[in-house]
Structure formats: structure tokens, C-alpha cells
Short mmCIF file of C-alpha atoms in Angstrom, two decimals:
data_model
loop_
_atom_site.label_atom_id
_atom_site.label_comp_id
_atom_site.label_asym_id
_atom_site.label_seq_id
_atom_site.Cartn_x
_atom_site.Cartn_y
_atom_site.Cartn_z
CA MET A 256 35.91 33.83 -29.13
CA SER A 257 37.22 30.67 -27.47
CA SER A 258 36.11 28.30 -24.76
CA THR A 259 37.33 25.09 -23.18
CA CYS A 260 36.39 21.54 -24.06
CA VAL A 261 37.02 18.22 -22.34
CA ILE A 262 37.09 14.96 -24.26
CA LEU A 263 34.88 12.46 -22.45
CA GLY A 264 35.23 9.35 -24.53
CA PHE A 265 34.74 7.87 -27.96
CA THR A 266 32.09 6.00 -29.87
CA GLY A 267 32.79 2.79 -31.72
CA ALA A 268 33.38 4.87 -34.85
CA GLY A 269 36.17 6.76 -33.13
CA ARG A 270 34.18 9.97 -32.72
CA PRO A 271 34.91 11.75 -29.46
CA TRP A 272 32.31 13.15 -27.11
CA ILE A 273 33.32 16.56 -25.78
CA GLU A 274 31.89 18.72 -23.02
CA VAL A 275 32.12 22.46 -23.50
CA ALA A 276 32.40 24.78 -20.49
CA GLY A 277 32.76 28.32 -21.79
CA GLY A 278 32.45 31.01 -19.16
CA GLN A 279 29.05 30.78 -17.45
CA ARG A 280 27.65 28.45 -20.08
CA PRO A 281 26.66 24.98 -18.86
CA TRP A 282 28.45 21.86 -20.03
CA MET A 283 27.13 20.29 -23.20
CA GLU A 284 27.59 17.05 -25.06
CA VAL A 285 28.66 17.80 -28.61
CA ARG A 286 29.54 15.27 -31.32
CA TRP A 287 32.80 16.05 -33.10
CA SER A 288 34.96 14.21 -35.64
CA TRP A 289 38.64 14.29 -36.48
CA ALA A 290 39.56 16.74 -39.22
CA THR A 291 42.50 18.56 -40.79
CA LEU A 292 42.07 22.21 -39.93
CA ASP A 293 43.50 25.42 -41.40
CA GLY A 294 47.27 25.34 -41.79
CA GLY A 295 47.25 21.55 -41.94
CA ARG A 296 46.91 21.16 -38.17
CA ARG A 297 45.15 18.03 -36.99
CA GLY A 298 42.14 18.64 -34.74
CA LEU A 299 38.41 18.22 -34.26
CA ALA A 300 35.43 19.69 -36.06
CA THR A 301 31.65 19.38 -36.24
CA PRO A 302 30.36 17.68 -39.40
CA ASP A 303 29.56 21.06 -41.03
CA GLY A 304 32.96 22.45 -40.10
CA GLY A 305 31.37 25.33 -38.26
CA SER A 306 33.03 24.53 -34.93
CA ARG A 307 36.69 23.61 -34.60
CA ALA A 308 38.79 22.30 -31.74
CA LEU A 309 42.57 22.63 -31.99
CA VAL A 310 44.08 19.96 -29.77
CA ASP A 311 47.14 21.09 -27.78
CA ALA A 312 50.23 19.59 -29.44
CA GLY A 313 51.62 18.59 -26.06
CA LEU A 314 48.60 16.36 -25.44
CA TRP A 315 48.13 14.80 -28.85
CA SER A 316 50.03 13.80 -31.92
CA PRO A 317 48.73 12.22 -35.14
CA ASP A 318 50.18 8.87 -34.14
CA SER A 319 48.80 8.82 -30.58
CA ASP A 320 46.01 6.54 -29.43
CA LEU A 321 42.67 8.38 -29.41
CA ALA A 322 41.98 7.20 -25.88
CA GLY A 323 45.24 8.76 -24.77
CA ILE A 324 43.77 12.25 -24.76
CA ARG A 325 40.54 11.35 -23.02
CA GLY A 326 39.79 13.92 -20.36
CA ARG A 327 42.47 16.30 -21.63
CA ARG A 328 41.80 19.95 -22.37
CA ALA A 329 41.91 21.72 -25.71
CA ASP A 330 41.07 25.17 -27.03
CA THR A 331 37.80 25.42 -28.94
CA THR A 332 37.38 28.18 -31.49
CA PRO A 333 33.97 28.66 -33.18
CA GLY A 334 34.00 29.10 -36.91
CA GLU A 335 33.68 32.61 -38.31
CA GLY A 336 30.18 34.05 -38.09
CA HIS A 337 28.88 31.44 -35.63
CA ARG A 338 27.15 32.48 -32.40
CA PRO A 339 27.87 30.38 -29.28
CA GLN A 340 24.44 28.75 -29.54
CA ALA A 341 25.03 27.82 -33.17
CA THR A 342 28.40 26.37 -32.26
CA LEU A 343 26.70 23.73 -30.18
CA GLY A 344 24.24 22.83 -32.91
CA THR A 345 20.61 21.72 -32.59
CA GLU A 346 21.28 19.78 -29.38
CA VAL A 347 21.03 22.95 -27.26
CA ALA A 348 17.76 23.78 -25.48
CA ILE A 349 17.04 27.02 -23.63
CA VAL A 350 14.49 25.81 -21.07
CA HIS A 351 12.23 28.07 -19.01
CA PHE A 352 11.49 26.50 -15.62
CA ARG A 353 8.35 27.47 -13.71
CA SER A 354 7.19 26.46 -10.28
CA LEU A 355 4.03 24.35 -10.53
CA GLU A 356 2.53 26.65 -7.91
CA ARG A 357 3.13 29.66 -10.20
CA PRO A 358 2.65 28.21 -13.69
CA LYS A 359 2.40 31.55 -15.50
CA GLU A 360 5.80 33.00 -14.61
CA ASP A 361 9.38 31.85 -15.20
CA ASP A 362 11.47 31.13 -12.11
CA PHE A 363 14.74 30.63 -13.99
CA VAL A 364 16.15 29.68 -17.37
CA LEU A 365 18.76 26.98 -18.01
CA GLU A 366 20.78 26.25 -21.13
CA LEU A 367 20.84 22.47 -21.42
CA SER A 368 21.57 19.77 -23.94
CA LYS A 369 18.63 17.88 -25.39
CA LEU A 370 20.79 14.80 -24.90
CA HIS A 371 20.89 15.23 -21.14
CA ASN A 372 19.28 12.27 -19.43
CA TYR A 373 16.67 12.47 -16.69
CA ASP A 374 19.20 12.47 -13.84
CA GLU A 375 21.28 15.25 -15.41
CA VAL A 376 18.24 17.50 -15.84
CA VAL A 377 16.96 17.14 -12.27
CA GLU A 378 20.50 17.60 -10.94
CA ARG A 379 20.75 20.95 -12.73
CA VAL A 380 17.35 22.03 -11.38
CA ALA A 381 18.30 20.93 -7.85
CA GLN A 382 21.53 22.95 -8.08
CA GLN A 383 19.58 25.98 -9.25
CA VAL A 384 17.11 25.88 -6.33
CA GLY A 385 19.76 24.93 -3.74
CA LEU A 386 18.51 21.40 -3.08
CA ASP A 387 20.97 18.70 -2.02
CA ASP A 388 18.80 15.73 -3.07
CA PRO A 389 17.81 15.81 -6.79
CA SER A 390 15.38 12.90 -6.22
CA LYS A 391 13.09 15.42 -4.49
CA ILE A 392 12.63 17.30 -7.76
CA ARG A 393 9.54 16.40 -9.76
CA LEU A 394 9.07 17.73 -13.29
CA THR A 395 5.92 18.22 -15.34
CA SER A 396 5.82 18.78 -19.10
CA HIS A 397 4.02 21.65 -20.83
CA ASN A 398 0.84 21.24 -22.87
CA CYS A 399 1.43 23.33 -25.99
CA TYR A 400 -2.29 23.50 -26.80
CA SER A 401 -3.73 24.52 -23.42
CA GLN A 402 -0.58 26.46 -22.42
CA GLN A 403 -0.77 24.77 -19.03
CA PRO A 404 1.08 21.98 -17.19
CA LYS A 405 0.10 18.49 -18.24
CA PRO A 406 -2.20 16.78 -15.68
CA GLN A 407 0.31 14.03 -14.91
CA PRO A 408 3.91 14.73 -13.84
CA ILE A 409 6.94 12.97 -15.27
CA ARG A 410 7.67 9.80 -13.34
CA PHE A 411 11.09 9.14 -11.83
CA ARG A 412 13.35 8.30 -14.78
CA GLY A 413 10.17 7.97 -16.82
CA VAL A 414 11.77 9.55 -19.89
CA GLU A 415 15.24 9.04 -21.30
CA ARG A 416 16.27 12.51 -22.47
CA LEU A 417 15.43 16.17 -22.02
CA SER A 418 14.16 16.16 -25.61
CA ASP A 419 11.47 13.65 -24.56
CA MET A 420 10.33 16.00 -21.77
CA LEU A 421 9.85 18.90 -24.20
CA VAL A 422 7.88 17.13 -26.94
CA HIS A 423 4.08 17.38 -26.96
CA TYR A 424 2.63 15.45 -29.91
CA ASN A 425 4.17 17.13 -32.97
CA GLN A 426 5.26 20.28 -31.14
CA THR A 427 8.30 21.10 -29.03
CA SER A 428 8.03 23.29 -25.94
CA ASP A 429 10.71 25.23 -24.08
CA ILE A 430 8.84 25.15 -20.73
CA LEU A 431 9.10 22.68 -17.85
CA TYR A 432 7.42 22.91 -14.45
CA TYR A 433 9.11 21.77 -11.26
CA GLU A 434 8.16 20.92 -7.69
CA VAL A 435 10.31 20.46 -4.60
CA LEU A 436 8.92 17.43 -2.77
CA ASP A 437 9.17 16.65 0.92
CA ILE A 438 10.17 13.03 0.20
CA PRO A 439 12.11 11.45 -2.71
CA LEU A 440 10.02 10.95 -5.85
CA PRO A 441 10.58 7.15 -6.05
CA GLU A 442 9.15 6.86 -2.52
CA LEU A 443 6.27 9.18 -3.37
CA GLN A 444 5.40 7.11 -6.45
CA GLY A 445 4.81 4.13 -4.19
CA LEU A 446 2.09 6.13 -2.46
CA LYS A 447 -1.36 7.23 -3.59
CA ASN A 448 -2.09 10.91 -3.05
CA LEU A 449 -5.79 11.74 -2.80
CA LYS A 450 -7.33 15.19 -2.51
CA VAL A 451 -10.40 14.85 -0.32
CA ALA A 452 -12.91 17.62 0.41
CA PHE A 453 -14.18 17.21 3.98
CA HIS A 454 -17.64 18.70 4.57
CA HIS A 455 -18.19 19.57 8.21
CA ALA A 456 -21.50 18.36 9.66
CA SER A 457 -22.50 21.64 11.31
CA LYS A 458 -20.13 24.34 10.03
CA ASP A 459 -20.66 25.81 6.58
CA GLU A 460 -17.08 25.01 5.62
CA VAL A 461 -15.18 22.60 3.39
CA VAL A 462 -11.55 21.71 4.11
CA ILE A 463 -9.33 20.10 1.48
CA HIS A 464 -7.09 17.35 2.88
CA HIS A 465 -4.26 15.63 0.98
CA ILE A 466 -4.17 11.99 2.07
CA ARG A 467 -1.03 10.02 1.21
CA LEU A 468 -1.11 6.26 1.71
CA PRO A 469 0.44 3.13 0.14
CA LYS A 470 -1.33 2.22 -3.09
CA GLN A 471 -2.62 -1.08 -1.69
CA SER A 472 -4.58 0.77 1.02
CA THR A 473 -8.39 0.77 1.16
CA VAL A 474 -11.06 3.45 1.47
CA GLY A 475 -11.31 2.41 5.12
CA ASP A 476 -7.67 3.41 5.57
CA VAL A 477 -8.42 6.80 4.00
CA ILE A 478 -11.31 7.33 6.41
CA ASN A 479 -9.16 6.38 9.39
CA GLU A 480 -6.50 8.85 8.25
CA LEU A 481 -9.12 11.55 7.81
CA LYS A 482 -10.35 11.04 11.35
CA THR A 483 -6.91 12.10 12.61
CA LYS A 484 -6.95 15.28 10.51
CA ALA A 485 -10.56 16.46 10.24
CA ASN A 486 -12.42 18.59 12.74
CA LEU A 487 -15.25 16.20 13.64
CA SER A 488 -18.50 17.28 15.30
CA ARG A 489 -18.20 14.40 17.77
CA PRO A 490 -15.34 12.03 18.63
CA ASN A 491 -17.16 8.85 17.56
CA ALA A 492 -18.43 10.22 14.24
CA GLU A 493 -18.48 7.79 11.32
CA LEU A 494 -17.34 9.00 7.91
CA ARG A 495 -18.05 8.02 4.31
CA LEU A 496 -16.34 8.83 1.02
CA LEU A 497 -18.33 9.96 -2.02
CA GLU A 498 -17.48 10.49 -5.66
CA VAL A 499 -18.98 13.74 -7.01
CA PHE A 500 -18.98 14.98 -10.60
CA LEU A 501 -20.88 17.89 -12.16
CA HIS A 502 -22.71 18.48 -8.87
CA LYS A 503 -24.10 14.95 -8.71
CA ILE A 504 -23.18 12.01 -6.47
CA TYR A 505 -22.00 9.11 -8.59
CA LYS A 506 -20.71 6.68 -5.99
CA ILE A 507 -20.57 5.97 -2.27
CA PHE A 508 -17.35 4.01 -1.80
CA PRO A 509 -17.44 0.76 0.17
CA SER A 510 -14.75 0.83 2.86
CA SER A 511 -13.12 -2.27 1.30
CA ASP A 512 -12.45 -0.62 -2.09
CA LYS A 513 -8.77 -0.28 -3.02
CA ILE A 514 -7.60 3.31 -3.49
CA GLU A 515 -5.11 2.57 -6.27
CA ASN A 516 -7.74 2.97 -9.01
CA ILE A 517 -9.55 5.99 -7.54
CA ASN A 518 -9.21 9.04 -9.80
CA ASP A 519 -9.31 12.43 -8.11
CA GLN A 520 -8.10 14.38 -11.16
CA TYR A 521 -11.53 14.73 -12.75
CA TRP A 522 -13.87 13.61 -9.96
CA THR A 523 -14.25 15.28 -6.59
CA LEU A 524 -13.72 13.04 -3.57
CA ARG A 525 -15.94 14.20 -0.72
CA ALA A 526 -15.86 12.97 2.84
CA GLU A 527 -18.62 13.67 5.35
CA GLU A 528 -20.00 12.46 8.63
CA ILE A 529 -22.83 9.94 8.42
CA PRO A 530 -25.88 11.50 10.12
CA GLU A 531 -27.29 9.62 13.09
CA GLU A 532 -30.71 9.33 11.45
CA GLU A 533 -29.18 7.22 8.65
CA LYS A 534 -27.91 4.68 11.15
CA ASP A 535 -31.37 3.80 12.44
CA LEU A 536 -33.53 3.45 9.34
CA GLY A 537 -36.95 1.84 9.53
CA PRO A 538 -37.89 -0.97 7.12
CA HIS A 539 -39.61 1.49 4.77
CA ASP A 540 -37.26 4.46 5.21
CA ARG A 541 -34.81 5.22 2.46
CA VAL A 542 -31.93 7.57 1.61
CA ILE A 543 -32.43 9.69 -1.52
CA TYR A 544 -30.18 11.96 -3.57
CA VAL A 545 -30.89 15.71 -3.52
CA TYR A 546 -29.44 18.09 -6.12
CA HIS A 547 -29.70 21.81 -6.78
CA PHE A 548 -30.73 22.87 -10.29
CA MET A 549 -31.91 25.79 -12.38
CA LYS A 550 -33.66 25.83 -15.75
CA GLU A 551 -31.33 26.74 -18.64
CA THR A 552 -34.10 26.27 -21.19
CA PRO A 553 -37.59 24.80 -20.86
CA GLN A 554 -36.09 21.42 -21.80
CA ASN A 555 -32.72 21.53 -20.01
CA GLN A 556 -31.64 21.75 -16.36
CA LEU A 557 -28.28 22.91 -15.02
CA ASN A 558 -27.09 21.34 -11.79
CA PHE A 559 -24.98 23.41 -9.41
CA GLY A 560 -23.94 23.58 -5.77
CA GLU A 561 -23.32 20.73 -3.34
CA PRO A 562 -25.42 17.57 -3.73
CA PHE A 563 -26.40 15.70 -0.57
CA LEU A 564 -28.22 12.67 0.80
CA LEU A 565 -31.50 12.85 2.70
CA VAL A 566 -33.48 10.29 4.70
CA ILE A 567 -37.17 10.13 3.85
CA HIS A 568 -39.46 8.30 6.24
CA GLU A 569 -42.47 6.15 5.48
CA GLY A 570 -45.49 8.38 4.86
CA GLU A 571 -43.50 11.61 5.07
CA THR A 572 -44.82 14.49 2.95
CA LEU A 573 -42.76 16.98 0.99
CA ALA A 574 -43.85 19.72 3.41
CA GLU A 575 -42.35 17.77 6.32
CA ALA A 576 -39.13 17.05 4.43
CA LYS A 577 -38.79 20.73 3.46
CA VAL A 578 -38.52 21.69 7.13
CA ARG A 579 -35.49 19.43 7.54
CA ILE A 580 -33.95 20.58 4.22
CA GLN A 581 -34.23 24.25 5.17
CA LYS A 582 -32.64 23.58 8.55
CA LYS A 583 -29.81 21.57 6.99
CA LEU A 584 -29.02 24.23 4.38
CA GLN A 585 -29.70 27.19 6.70
CA VAL A 586 -31.68 29.10 4.06
CA PRO A 587 -33.63 32.21 5.18
CA ASP A 588 -37.44 31.96 5.05
CA ASP A 589 -37.91 34.58 2.32
CA ALA A 590 -35.42 32.91 -0.03
CA PHE A 591 -36.63 29.37 0.73
CA ALA A 592 -40.23 30.34 -0.05
CA LYS A 593 -39.20 30.90 -3.70
CA TRP A 594 -37.69 27.42 -4.12
CA LYS A 595 -39.48 24.76 -6.17
CA PHE A 596 -39.20 21.02 -5.56
CA ALA A 597 -39.29 18.41 -8.29
CA PHE A 598 -38.93 14.67 -8.76
CA LEU A 599 -36.39 14.02 -11.53
CA SER A 600 -35.85 10.80 -13.40
CA LEU A 601 -33.83 10.73 -16.64
CA GLY A 602 -33.56 14.51 -16.44
CA ARG A 603 -37.27 15.32 -16.61
CA PRO A 604 -38.63 17.36 -13.66
CA GLU A 605 -42.06 16.65 -12.24
CA TYR A 606 -42.91 19.41 -9.80
CA LEU A 607 -44.26 18.27 -6.44
CA GLU A 608 -46.98 19.59 -4.16
CA ASP A 609 -46.39 19.92 -0.42
CA SER A 610 -48.84 17.08 0.20
CA GLU A 611 -46.88 14.59 -1.95
CA ILE A 612 -45.79 11.40 -0.12
CA LEU A 613 -42.11 11.20 -1.10
CA SER A 614 -41.66 7.49 -0.47
CA ASN A 615 -44.27 6.79 -3.15
CA ARG A 616 -42.05 8.50 -5.71
CA PHE A 617 -38.62 7.21 -4.79
CA GLN A 618 -38.61 3.48 -5.37
CA ARG A 619 -35.08 3.05 -6.70
CA ARG A 620 -32.03 3.27 -4.46
CA ASP A 621 -29.63 5.06 -6.81
CA GLY A 622 -28.93 8.49 -8.24
CA GLU A 623 -31.05 8.02 -11.38
CA GLN A 624 -33.97 9.38 -9.37
CA TYR A 625 -33.42 12.46 -7.26
CA LEU A 626 -35.18 15.30 -5.50
CA GLY A 627 -34.40 18.53 -7.31
CA LEU A 628 -34.27 21.91 -5.56
CA GLU A 629 -34.91 24.58 -8.20
CA HIS A 630 -33.58 28.02 -7.35
CA SER A 631 -31.13 30.56 -8.75
CA ASP A 632 -29.56 31.97 -5.59
CA ALA A 633 -26.55 29.71 -5.20
CA PRO A 634 -25.37 29.93 -1.56
CA LYS A 635 -21.75 30.84 -0.84
CA ARG A 636 -19.71 28.24 0.92
CA SER A 637 -16.33 28.77 2.55
CA TYR A 638 -13.52 26.54 1.28
CA VAL A 639 -10.15 25.97 2.90
CA VAL A 640 -8.02 24.60 0.11
CA ASN A 641 -4.48 23.85 -0.96
CA GLN A 642 -3.99 23.91 -4.73
CA ASN A 643 -0.63 22.09 -4.67
CA ARG A 644 -1.00 18.42 -5.46
CA HIS A 645 1.57 17.03 -3.05
CA THR A 646 2.44 19.31 -0.15
CA HIS A 647 0.91 19.79 3.28
CA GLU A 648 1.58 23.51 3.61
CA LYS A 649 -0.73 26.05 5.19
CA PRO A 650 -3.94 26.37 3.15
CA VAL A 651 -5.65 29.52 1.99
CA LYS A 652 -9.34 30.37 2.14
CA ILE A 653 -11.47 31.18 -0.88
CA TYR A 654 -15.19 31.59 -1.47
CA ASN A 655 -17.43 30.40 -4.25
#
């Protein structure tokens, strides 16, 4: 079996670098050294002698300058008993590429050199998918433990070699994930991409928006961008951005906060219209946190569902607040009658009577104290989502 090699250049030690292009096999970088081959002919060989390159006599003689045959062709004959993969040594990698949108199935397989640099790898992927601009390819490494894509993609020229892309701690993977971006990756890296769940004020629907802005932008800029995309209940509606985790509200972002440090990988960013009643609070009115929960054990509560904010007025009883809560959540009378209401501080529920004056309980203005709605019938809510982390394609609808 023979193939063709091209001498690319030489190291300081006089060792040539050769690319091999045999049939449909991709080009590889293989380190060879000068050697005396069978029959006394001068040629090239790998250090173990397993692969041999007989240089055409018309292109080389023992007295010629090594650089004189740079770029010339020679016949390459693998040693006896060597498969083509073995001929190229341990520098070969058979890489399975998967679309990030379909992370469980291979799209294509490429035979590459572990010595290929970042640009060479993305160029090969771009060729495979028919893309003219390799800078619009973004790669993500494989987590060998979770068998999933790593949370963070590889940055533009963020690794030196293909071998660096395939290593995960002390393990080596043969899987890479790819995306085809709508703008070049260096330009995208100058932007902050946030996934924001917009909760409509009157419709029982959540729409996921991908907001892409320069990293120095503020939360106010995000809100302004959302106003151009979201289906608002009224043209002059004001919006706010919340940070939600484990079905609790952890932060209401000031509009002046910079978006560069906002993390939407583990926290949910939720945008919503600010109700009119919150804009005209009396001196003794306050906004409290309301969470859904169920009892896991007598000592432990499990939060679920969508947390929300509620205005309580001076002297307002629980019975009066329940009317507004039922209307907001659109819960049928028979189901709502089974709900229990509790004041929770530091995780301990104190169940409330309908006559309880809520403002007497809620003295702090943070999420450490909240009104708990105990029930087990989690309502379904329609979500319009896009799972891809960068595109603006048509979303799909799911229910939870």
C-alpha cells in the first residue's frame, strides 16, 4: 500500500515535516527522520522504522541541501504489517462531531492530527458543513463524566491544538460539538448573550428571548431591547429583571447594573411587567415574596412553580389578599379551597388564619420572609423556548 507525501519544512535538527494525502485520507503532520532504507537507498523513516518514505532519486541526492526538496513529492510505503492509522502514529485522532442542537448523535467523523491548531480544525469542520467562513464555527468540548457538552464553549483560538480540545482532566475524548453561528465568533465574544424568560402580564405564557448586547451594557439596555421583542400588555409598560433560582427570587436587578457579570447558566433570568399597583404604594404598603411549596417531610419544604411578588396594603387581611392571589393565578375555586397559606422565615412555616393582618408579619423587605402557598397541584404553564444558546431561530412550544 502506498500514498503520497509532501515535505513541508524542517526543524532545527534537520527533521522534515511531511504531510500525507493518501486517497480520501486527510492531510497529516508526521515527524520523520533521515534513514538508510532496505537496499542501501537513502530516504525517510519514522523513529520506530515502521513507516518509510523513499525519496524520488530525481528530486534528491545524498549530497543535496535538505531544503532543496521542500515541497517535493515522494512515495510513502508503510512498513510490513502496519495499518494506515498505525503508519501515522499516535498523532492521529478520529473525531466524532455532533451538532450542539443534537448532542446525542454523530453528524460526521473526521480523521485529524492531534497537532492541528485551532484554525486548521475549524477550517476542516467548515469545509465539511459547506461554510465559507470558518470563524462562524464554534466548538465545545465533551465532558467525559457527564457524557454531555461542557457548559462553556471553546473561545476563538482559546486552545492551541486539537489535543487540547479533546482532553478532559485525565481522560481523552473523541467527541467535539459544533455550532454554525450567524456572526463570526470573535465578534460574538465581544457581546453578552442572555437568555431571558419573559412572563406575560395577562397570558399564561412564558417566552424565552435571547438578548445579545455589548458586554458593557446595563440591565436598562436589556429591558429596552426586550421592549422591542416582547408582547407587552400595554405600550407604556415598565419591565424589571429578576434572578430566580430553585423557585425563589434572589435578586431584582437595578437598571444600572452591568450585564457582563450576570450568569444565566445556573440562574434563571426572568423579565416581567411591573404591575400598576406597585407604582403607587402607600407609606405602609409593601411588596412581599410569594412562593409555592409542598411538604416533603414534616420538617422540610420543597419549593416549586413560579415565584412572584405581591403588594400587601396596610391593614389588609389574608382573606382579602387571597382574592387577589386567586385572580392572579387563575385557580379554580375547588382547587384553591384546598390551599394552605403560611408565613415562612428561615424555612419554618407558620400557618395563617384568614383574619391575619399580613403587614404585621412582613416587616423585612427581602426574600428571607415570604408568603408560602402550600398545595400539590402544580399548574401547567405554556413555555415558548429555544434551547440553542446563540441563535434566533423559530422557537418550539413545550409544557411543564
